[in-house]
PDB file of C-alpha atoms in Angstrom:
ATOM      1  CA  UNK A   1       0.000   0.000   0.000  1.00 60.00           C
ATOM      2  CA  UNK A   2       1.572   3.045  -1.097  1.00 65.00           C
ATOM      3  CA  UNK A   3       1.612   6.253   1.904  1.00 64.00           C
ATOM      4  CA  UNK A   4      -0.258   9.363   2.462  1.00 60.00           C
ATOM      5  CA  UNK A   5       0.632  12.161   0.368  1.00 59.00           C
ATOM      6  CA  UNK A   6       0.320  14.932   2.906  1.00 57.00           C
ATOM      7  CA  UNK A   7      -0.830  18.252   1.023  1.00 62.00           C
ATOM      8  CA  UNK A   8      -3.633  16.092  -0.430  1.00 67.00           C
ATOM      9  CA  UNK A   9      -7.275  15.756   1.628  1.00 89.00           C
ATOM     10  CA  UNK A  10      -6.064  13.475   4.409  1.00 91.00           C
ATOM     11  CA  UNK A  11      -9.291  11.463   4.491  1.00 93.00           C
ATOM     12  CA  UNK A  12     -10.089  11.203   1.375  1.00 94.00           C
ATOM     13  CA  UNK A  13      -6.348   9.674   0.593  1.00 94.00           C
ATOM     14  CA  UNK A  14      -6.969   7.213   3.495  1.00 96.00           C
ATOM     15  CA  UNK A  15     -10.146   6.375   2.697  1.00 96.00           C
ATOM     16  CA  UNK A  16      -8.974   5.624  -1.450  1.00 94.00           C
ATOM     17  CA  UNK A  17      -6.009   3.611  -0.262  1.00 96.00           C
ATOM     18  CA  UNK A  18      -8.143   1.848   2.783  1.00 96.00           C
ATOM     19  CA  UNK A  19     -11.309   1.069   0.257  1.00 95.00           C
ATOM     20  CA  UNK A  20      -8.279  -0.529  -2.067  1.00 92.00           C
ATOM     21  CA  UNK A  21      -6.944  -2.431  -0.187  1.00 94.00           C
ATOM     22  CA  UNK A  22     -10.191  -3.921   0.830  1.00 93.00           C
ATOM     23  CA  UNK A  23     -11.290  -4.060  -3.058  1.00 88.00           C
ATOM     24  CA  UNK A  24      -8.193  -5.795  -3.889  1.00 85.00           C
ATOM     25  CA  UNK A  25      -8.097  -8.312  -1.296  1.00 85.00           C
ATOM     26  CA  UNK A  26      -5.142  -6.546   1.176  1.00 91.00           C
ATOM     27  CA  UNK A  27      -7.558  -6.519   3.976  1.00 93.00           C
ATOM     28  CA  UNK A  28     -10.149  -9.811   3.955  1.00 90.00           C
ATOM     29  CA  UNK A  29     -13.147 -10.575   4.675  1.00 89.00           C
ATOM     30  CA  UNK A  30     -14.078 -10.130   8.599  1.00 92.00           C
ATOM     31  CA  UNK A  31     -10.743  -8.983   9.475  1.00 95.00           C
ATOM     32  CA  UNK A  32     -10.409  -6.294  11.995  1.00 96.00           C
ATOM     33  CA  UNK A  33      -9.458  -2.764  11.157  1.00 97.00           C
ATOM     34  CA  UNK A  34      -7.633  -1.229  14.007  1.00 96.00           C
ATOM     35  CA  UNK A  35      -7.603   2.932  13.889  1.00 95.00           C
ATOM     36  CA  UNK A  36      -4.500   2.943  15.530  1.00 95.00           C
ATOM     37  CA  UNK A  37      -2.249   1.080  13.648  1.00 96.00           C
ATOM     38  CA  UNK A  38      -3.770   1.999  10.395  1.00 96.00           C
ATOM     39  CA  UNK A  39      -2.495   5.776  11.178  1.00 96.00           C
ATOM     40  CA  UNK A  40       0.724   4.444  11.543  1.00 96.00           C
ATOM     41  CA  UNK A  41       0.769   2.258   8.390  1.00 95.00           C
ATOM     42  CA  UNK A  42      -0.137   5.304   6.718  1.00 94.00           C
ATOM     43  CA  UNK A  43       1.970   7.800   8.548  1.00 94.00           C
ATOM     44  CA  UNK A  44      -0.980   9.857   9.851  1.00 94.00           C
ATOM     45  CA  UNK A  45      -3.092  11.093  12.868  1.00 94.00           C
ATOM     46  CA  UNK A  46      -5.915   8.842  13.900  1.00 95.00           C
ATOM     47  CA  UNK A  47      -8.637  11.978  12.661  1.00 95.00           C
ATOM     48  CA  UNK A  48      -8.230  11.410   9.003  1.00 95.00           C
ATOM     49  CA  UNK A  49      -8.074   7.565   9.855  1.00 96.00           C
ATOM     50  CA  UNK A  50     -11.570   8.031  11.637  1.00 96.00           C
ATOM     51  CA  UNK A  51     -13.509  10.220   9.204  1.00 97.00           C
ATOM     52  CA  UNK A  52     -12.047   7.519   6.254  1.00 97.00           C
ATOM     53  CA  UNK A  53     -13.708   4.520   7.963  1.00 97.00           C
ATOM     54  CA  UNK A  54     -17.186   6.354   8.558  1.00 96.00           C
ATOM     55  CA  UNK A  55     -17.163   6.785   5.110  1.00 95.00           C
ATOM     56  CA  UNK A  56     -16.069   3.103   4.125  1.00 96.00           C
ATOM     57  CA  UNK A  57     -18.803   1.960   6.517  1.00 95.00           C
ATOM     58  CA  UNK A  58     -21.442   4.533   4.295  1.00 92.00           C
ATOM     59  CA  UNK A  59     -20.454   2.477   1.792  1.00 91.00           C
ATOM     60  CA  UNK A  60     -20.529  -0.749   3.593  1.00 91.00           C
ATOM     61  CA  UNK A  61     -17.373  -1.819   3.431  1.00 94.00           C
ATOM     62  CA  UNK A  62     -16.249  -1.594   6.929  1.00 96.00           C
ATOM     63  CA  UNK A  63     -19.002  -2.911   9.824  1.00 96.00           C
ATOM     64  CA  UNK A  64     -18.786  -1.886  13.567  1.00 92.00           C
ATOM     65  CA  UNK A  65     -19.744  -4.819  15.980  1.00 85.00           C
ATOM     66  CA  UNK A  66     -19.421  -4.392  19.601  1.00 85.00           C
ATOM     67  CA  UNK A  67     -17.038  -1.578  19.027  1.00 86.00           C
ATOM     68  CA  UNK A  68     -14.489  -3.149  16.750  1.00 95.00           C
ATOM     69  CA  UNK A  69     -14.325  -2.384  13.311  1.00 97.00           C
ATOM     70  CA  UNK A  70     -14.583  -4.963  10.887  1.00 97.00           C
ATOM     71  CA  UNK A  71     -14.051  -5.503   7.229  1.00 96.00           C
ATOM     72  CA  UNK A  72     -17.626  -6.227   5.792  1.00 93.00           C
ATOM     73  CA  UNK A  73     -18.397 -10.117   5.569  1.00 90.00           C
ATOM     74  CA  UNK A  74     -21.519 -10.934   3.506  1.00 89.00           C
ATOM     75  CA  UNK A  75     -24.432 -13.274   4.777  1.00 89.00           C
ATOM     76  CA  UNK A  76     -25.393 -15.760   2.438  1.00 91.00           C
ATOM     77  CA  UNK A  77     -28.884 -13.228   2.061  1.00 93.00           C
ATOM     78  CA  UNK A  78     -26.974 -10.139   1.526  1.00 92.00           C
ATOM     79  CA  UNK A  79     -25.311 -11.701  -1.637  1.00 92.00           C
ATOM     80  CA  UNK A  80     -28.496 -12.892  -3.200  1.00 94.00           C
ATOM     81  CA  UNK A  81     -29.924  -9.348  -2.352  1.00 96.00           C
ATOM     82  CA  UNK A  82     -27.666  -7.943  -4.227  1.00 94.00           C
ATOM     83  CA  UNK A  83     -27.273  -9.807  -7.432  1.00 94.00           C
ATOM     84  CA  UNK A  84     -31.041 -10.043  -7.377  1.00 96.00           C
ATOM     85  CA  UNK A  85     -31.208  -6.525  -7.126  1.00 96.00           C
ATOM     86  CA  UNK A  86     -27.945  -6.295  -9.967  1.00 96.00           C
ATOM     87  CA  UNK A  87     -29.545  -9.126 -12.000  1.00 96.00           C
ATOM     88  CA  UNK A  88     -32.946  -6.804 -12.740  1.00 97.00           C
ATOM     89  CA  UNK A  89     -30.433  -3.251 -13.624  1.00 97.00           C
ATOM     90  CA  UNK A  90     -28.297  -4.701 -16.222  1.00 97.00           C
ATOM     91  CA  UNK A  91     -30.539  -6.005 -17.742  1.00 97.00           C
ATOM     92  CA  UNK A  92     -32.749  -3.036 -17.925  1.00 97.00           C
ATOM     93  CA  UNK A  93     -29.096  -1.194 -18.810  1.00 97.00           C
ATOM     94  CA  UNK A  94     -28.307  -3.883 -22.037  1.00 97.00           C
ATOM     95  CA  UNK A  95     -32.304  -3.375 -23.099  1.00 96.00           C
ATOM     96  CA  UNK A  96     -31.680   0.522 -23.285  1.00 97.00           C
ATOM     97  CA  UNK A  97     -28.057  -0.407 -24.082  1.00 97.00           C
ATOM     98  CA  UNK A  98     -29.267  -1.680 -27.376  1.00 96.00           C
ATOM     99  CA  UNK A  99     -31.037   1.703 -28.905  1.00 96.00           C
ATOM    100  CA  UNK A 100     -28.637   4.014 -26.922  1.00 97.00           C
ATOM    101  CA  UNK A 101     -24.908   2.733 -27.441  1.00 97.00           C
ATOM    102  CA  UNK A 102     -22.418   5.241 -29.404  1.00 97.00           C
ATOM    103  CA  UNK A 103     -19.852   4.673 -31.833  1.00 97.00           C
ATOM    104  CA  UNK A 104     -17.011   5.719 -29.323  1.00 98.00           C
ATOM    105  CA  UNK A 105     -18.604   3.646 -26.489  1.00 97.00           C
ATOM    106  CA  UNK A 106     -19.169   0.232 -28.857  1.00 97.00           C
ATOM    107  CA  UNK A 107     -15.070   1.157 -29.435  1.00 97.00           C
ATOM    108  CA  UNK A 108     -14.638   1.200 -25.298  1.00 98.00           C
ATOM    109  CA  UNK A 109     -15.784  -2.225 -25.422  1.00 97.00           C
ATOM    110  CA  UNK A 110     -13.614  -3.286 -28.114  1.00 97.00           C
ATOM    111  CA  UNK A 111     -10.558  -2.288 -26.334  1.00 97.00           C
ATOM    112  CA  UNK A 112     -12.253  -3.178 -23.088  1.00 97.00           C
ATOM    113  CA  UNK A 113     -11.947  -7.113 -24.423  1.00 96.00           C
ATOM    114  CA  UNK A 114      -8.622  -6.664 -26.140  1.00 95.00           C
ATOM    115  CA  UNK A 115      -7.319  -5.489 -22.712  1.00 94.00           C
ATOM    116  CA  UNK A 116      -9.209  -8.450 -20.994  1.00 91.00           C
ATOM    117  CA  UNK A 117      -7.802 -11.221 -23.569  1.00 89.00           C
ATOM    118  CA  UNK A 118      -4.662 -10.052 -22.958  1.00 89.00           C
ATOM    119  CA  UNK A 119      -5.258 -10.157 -18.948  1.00 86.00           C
ATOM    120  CA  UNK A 120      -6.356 -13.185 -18.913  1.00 83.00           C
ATOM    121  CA  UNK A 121      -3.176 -14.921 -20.707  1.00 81.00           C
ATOM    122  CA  UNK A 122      -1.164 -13.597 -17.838  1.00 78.00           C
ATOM    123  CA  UNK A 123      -3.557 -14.272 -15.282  1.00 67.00           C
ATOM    124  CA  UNK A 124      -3.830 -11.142 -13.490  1.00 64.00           C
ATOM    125  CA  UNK A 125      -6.203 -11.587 -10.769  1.00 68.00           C
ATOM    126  CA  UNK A 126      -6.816  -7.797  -9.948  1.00 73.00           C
ATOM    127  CA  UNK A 127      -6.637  -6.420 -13.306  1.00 82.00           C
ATOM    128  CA  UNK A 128      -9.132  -8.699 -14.638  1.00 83.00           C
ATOM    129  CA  UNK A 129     -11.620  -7.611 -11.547  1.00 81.00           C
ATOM    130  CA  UNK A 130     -11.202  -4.231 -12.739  1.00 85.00           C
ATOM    131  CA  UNK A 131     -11.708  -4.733 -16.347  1.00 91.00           C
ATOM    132  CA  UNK A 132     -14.581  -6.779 -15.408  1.00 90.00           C
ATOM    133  CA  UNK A 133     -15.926  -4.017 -13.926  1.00 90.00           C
ATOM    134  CA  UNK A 134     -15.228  -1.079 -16.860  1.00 95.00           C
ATOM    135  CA  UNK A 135     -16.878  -3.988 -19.373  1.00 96.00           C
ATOM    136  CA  UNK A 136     -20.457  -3.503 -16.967  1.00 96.00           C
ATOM    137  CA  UNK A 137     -19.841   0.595 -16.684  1.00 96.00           C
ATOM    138  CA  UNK A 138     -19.462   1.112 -20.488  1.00 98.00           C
ATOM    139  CA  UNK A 139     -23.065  -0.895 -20.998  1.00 97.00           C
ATOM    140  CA  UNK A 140     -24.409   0.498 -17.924  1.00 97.00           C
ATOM    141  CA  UNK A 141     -23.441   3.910 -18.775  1.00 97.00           C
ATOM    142  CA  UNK A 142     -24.724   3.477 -22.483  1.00 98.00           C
ATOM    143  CA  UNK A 143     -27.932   3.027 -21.563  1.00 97.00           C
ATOM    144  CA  UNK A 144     -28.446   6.797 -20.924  1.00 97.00           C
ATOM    145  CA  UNK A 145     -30.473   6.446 -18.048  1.00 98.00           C
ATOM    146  CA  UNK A 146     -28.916   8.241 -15.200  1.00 97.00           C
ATOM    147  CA  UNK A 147     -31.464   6.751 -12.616  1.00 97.00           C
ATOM    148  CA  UNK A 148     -30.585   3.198 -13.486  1.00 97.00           C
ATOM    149  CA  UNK A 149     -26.936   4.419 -13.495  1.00 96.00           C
ATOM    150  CA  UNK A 150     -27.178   5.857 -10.327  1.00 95.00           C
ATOM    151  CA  UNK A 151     -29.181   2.944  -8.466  1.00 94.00           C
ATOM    152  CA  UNK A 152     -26.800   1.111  -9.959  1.00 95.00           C
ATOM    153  CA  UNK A 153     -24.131   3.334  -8.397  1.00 90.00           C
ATOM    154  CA  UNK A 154     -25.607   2.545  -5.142  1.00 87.00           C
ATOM    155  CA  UNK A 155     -24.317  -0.973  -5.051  1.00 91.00           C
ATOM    156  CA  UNK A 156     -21.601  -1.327  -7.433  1.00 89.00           C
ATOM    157  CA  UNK A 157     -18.896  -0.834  -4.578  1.00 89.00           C
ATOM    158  CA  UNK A 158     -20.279  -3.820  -2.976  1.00 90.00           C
ATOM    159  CA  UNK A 159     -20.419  -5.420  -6.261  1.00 87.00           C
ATOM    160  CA  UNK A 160     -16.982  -5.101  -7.017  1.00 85.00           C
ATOM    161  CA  UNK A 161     -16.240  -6.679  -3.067  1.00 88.00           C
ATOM    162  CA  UNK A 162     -17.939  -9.715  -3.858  1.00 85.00           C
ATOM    163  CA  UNK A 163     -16.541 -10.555  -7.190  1.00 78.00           C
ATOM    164  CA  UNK A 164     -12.816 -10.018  -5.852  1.00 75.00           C
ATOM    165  CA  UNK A 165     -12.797 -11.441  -2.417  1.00 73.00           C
ATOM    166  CA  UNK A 166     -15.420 -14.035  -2.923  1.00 67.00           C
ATOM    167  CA  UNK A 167     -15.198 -15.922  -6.420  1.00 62.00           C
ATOM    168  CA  UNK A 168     -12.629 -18.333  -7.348  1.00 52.00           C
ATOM    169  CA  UNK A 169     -10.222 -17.550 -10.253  1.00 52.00           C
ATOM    170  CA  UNK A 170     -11.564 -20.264 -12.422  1.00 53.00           C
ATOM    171  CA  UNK A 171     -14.436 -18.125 -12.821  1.00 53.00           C
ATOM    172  CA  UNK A 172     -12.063 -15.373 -15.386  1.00 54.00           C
ATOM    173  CA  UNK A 173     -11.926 -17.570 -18.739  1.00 57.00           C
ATOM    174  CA  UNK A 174     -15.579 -18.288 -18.804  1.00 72.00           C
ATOM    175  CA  UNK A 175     -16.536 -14.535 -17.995  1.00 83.00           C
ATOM    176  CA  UNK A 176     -14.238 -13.286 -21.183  1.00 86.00           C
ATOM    177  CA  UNK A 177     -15.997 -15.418 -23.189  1.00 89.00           C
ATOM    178  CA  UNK A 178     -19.209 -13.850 -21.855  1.00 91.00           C
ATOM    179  CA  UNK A 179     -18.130 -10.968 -22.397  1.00 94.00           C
ATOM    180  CA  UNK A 180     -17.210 -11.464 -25.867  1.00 94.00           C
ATOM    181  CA  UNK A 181     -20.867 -13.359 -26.734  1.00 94.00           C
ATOM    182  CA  UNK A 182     -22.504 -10.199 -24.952  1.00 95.00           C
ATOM    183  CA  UNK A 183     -20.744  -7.801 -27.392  1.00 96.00           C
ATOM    184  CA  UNK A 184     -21.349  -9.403 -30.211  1.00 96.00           C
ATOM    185  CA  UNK A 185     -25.229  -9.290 -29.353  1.00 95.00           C
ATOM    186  CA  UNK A 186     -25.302  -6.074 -28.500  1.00 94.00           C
ATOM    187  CA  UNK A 187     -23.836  -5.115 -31.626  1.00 94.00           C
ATOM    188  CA  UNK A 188     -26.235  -7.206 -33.336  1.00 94.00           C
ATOM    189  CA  UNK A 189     -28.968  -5.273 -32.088  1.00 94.00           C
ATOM    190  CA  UNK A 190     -31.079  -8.828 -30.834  1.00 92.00           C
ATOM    191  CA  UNK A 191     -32.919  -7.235 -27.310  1.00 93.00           C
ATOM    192  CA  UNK A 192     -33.984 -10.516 -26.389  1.00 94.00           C
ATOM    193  CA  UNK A 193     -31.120 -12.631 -26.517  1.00 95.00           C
ATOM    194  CA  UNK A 194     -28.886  -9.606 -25.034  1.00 95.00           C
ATOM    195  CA  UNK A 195     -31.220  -9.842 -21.759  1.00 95.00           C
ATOM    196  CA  UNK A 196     -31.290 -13.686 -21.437  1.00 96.00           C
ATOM    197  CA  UNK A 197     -27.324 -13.534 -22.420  1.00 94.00           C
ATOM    198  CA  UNK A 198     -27.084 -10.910 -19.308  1.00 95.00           C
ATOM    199  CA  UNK A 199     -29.595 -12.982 -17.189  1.00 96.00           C
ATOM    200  CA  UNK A 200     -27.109 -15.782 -17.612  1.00 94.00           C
ATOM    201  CA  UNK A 201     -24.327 -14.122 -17.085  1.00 93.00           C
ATOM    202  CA  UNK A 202     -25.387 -12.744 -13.580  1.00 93.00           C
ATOM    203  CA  UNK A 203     -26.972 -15.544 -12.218  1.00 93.00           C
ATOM    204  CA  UNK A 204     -23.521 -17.076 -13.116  1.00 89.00           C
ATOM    205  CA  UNK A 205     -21.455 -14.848 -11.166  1.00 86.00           C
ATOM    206  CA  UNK A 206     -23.973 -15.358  -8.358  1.00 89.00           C
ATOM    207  CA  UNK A 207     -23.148 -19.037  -7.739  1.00 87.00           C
ATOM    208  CA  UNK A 208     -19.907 -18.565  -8.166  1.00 81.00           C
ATOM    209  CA  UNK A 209     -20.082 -16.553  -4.847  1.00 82.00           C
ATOM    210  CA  UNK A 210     -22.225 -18.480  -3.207  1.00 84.00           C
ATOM    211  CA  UNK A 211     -20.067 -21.502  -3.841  1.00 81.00           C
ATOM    212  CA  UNK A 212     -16.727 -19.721  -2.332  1.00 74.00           C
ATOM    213  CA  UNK A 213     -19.338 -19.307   0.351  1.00 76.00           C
ATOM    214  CA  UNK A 214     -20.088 -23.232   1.027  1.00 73.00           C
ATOM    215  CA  UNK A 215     -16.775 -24.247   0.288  1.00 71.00           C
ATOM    216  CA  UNK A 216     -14.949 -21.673   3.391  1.00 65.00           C
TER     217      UNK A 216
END
């Protein structure tokens, strides 16, 4: 984890590099986040530290539990919540996706799956999370509805959490294919196979989570 950069917003630096390190699998699941001796690791007062995880618990990352703080662990409930609640958006977001998409944006995905290809040959865990992630934000955004985008928004943090801490790495090859079938669909302009593609696609990425569940 790189250190605080001190003419920079304090907090805000701490809570980017804290909310990283969670997102990237530095800090797991359940494990206790101590104010103290992240100040030191970061080579600040405990203030910044303190206003950093109020914000990571807004965004429920971080969970207090008879005072200590706690990286957030997921029920079994709250991860069907949420790809339930994912599951219904993007598919709403490909629909719109569809009659919406630009020329630059159907060129973001193009690179977007170059970029993953490449990823994947070298197996890089974190970078293929990421570009993952861009892959769903260019359709999302595309679909030029800024309420879905921003419900969306709401839980794409938590999201991201799940897919990196909680889903085995077999799980990358078959999700650049997916990716890859999706585009080609969307560019094809076919609605209905686009959402059952998507349906697919999520429901997929939900049992791969709930099977690093039952298998910890």
């Amino acid at each position: 984890m790189s250190r605080i950069i001190k003419p920079e917003s304090l907090h805000l630096q701490a809570y980017n590099l804290i909310k990283q390190g969670i997102l990237e699998g530095e800090y797991k699941p359940s494990e206790r986040i101590v104010e103290a001796k992240m100040a030191e690791k970061l080579g600040i007062s405990r203030g910044p530290i303190r206003e950093a995880i109020r914000m990571l618990s807004r965004d429920g990352l971080l969970t207090y539990n008879d005072g200590l703080v706690r990286v957030y662990l997921p029920s079994v409930q709250d991860v069907v919540d949420i790809f339930q609640c994912r599951r219904s958006l993007e598919i709403l977001a490909i629909s719109l996706s569809i009659k919406n998409i630009s020329k630059d944006e159907k060129e973001q995905l193009s690179r977007n799956l170059k970029e993953t290809a490449k990823a994947s040959e070298r197996d890089i865990g974190i970078e293929l999370g990421k570009l993952d992630q861009e892959f769903h934000d260019i359709i999302i955004n595309s679909s030029k509805n800024h309420q879905l985008i921003e419900l969306l928004g709401v839980i794409r943090t938590k999201i991201h959490y799940m897919r990196n801490s909680m889903v085995n790495g077999d799980f990358y090859p078959s999700f650049v294919e997916e990716h890859e079938r999706i585009y080609k669909i969307l560019l094809d302009g076919n609605e209905e196979e686009a959402e059952e593609v998507m349906r697919r696609h999520i429901n997929k990425g939900l049992e791969g989570v709930l099977e690093h569940i039952k298998s910890e």
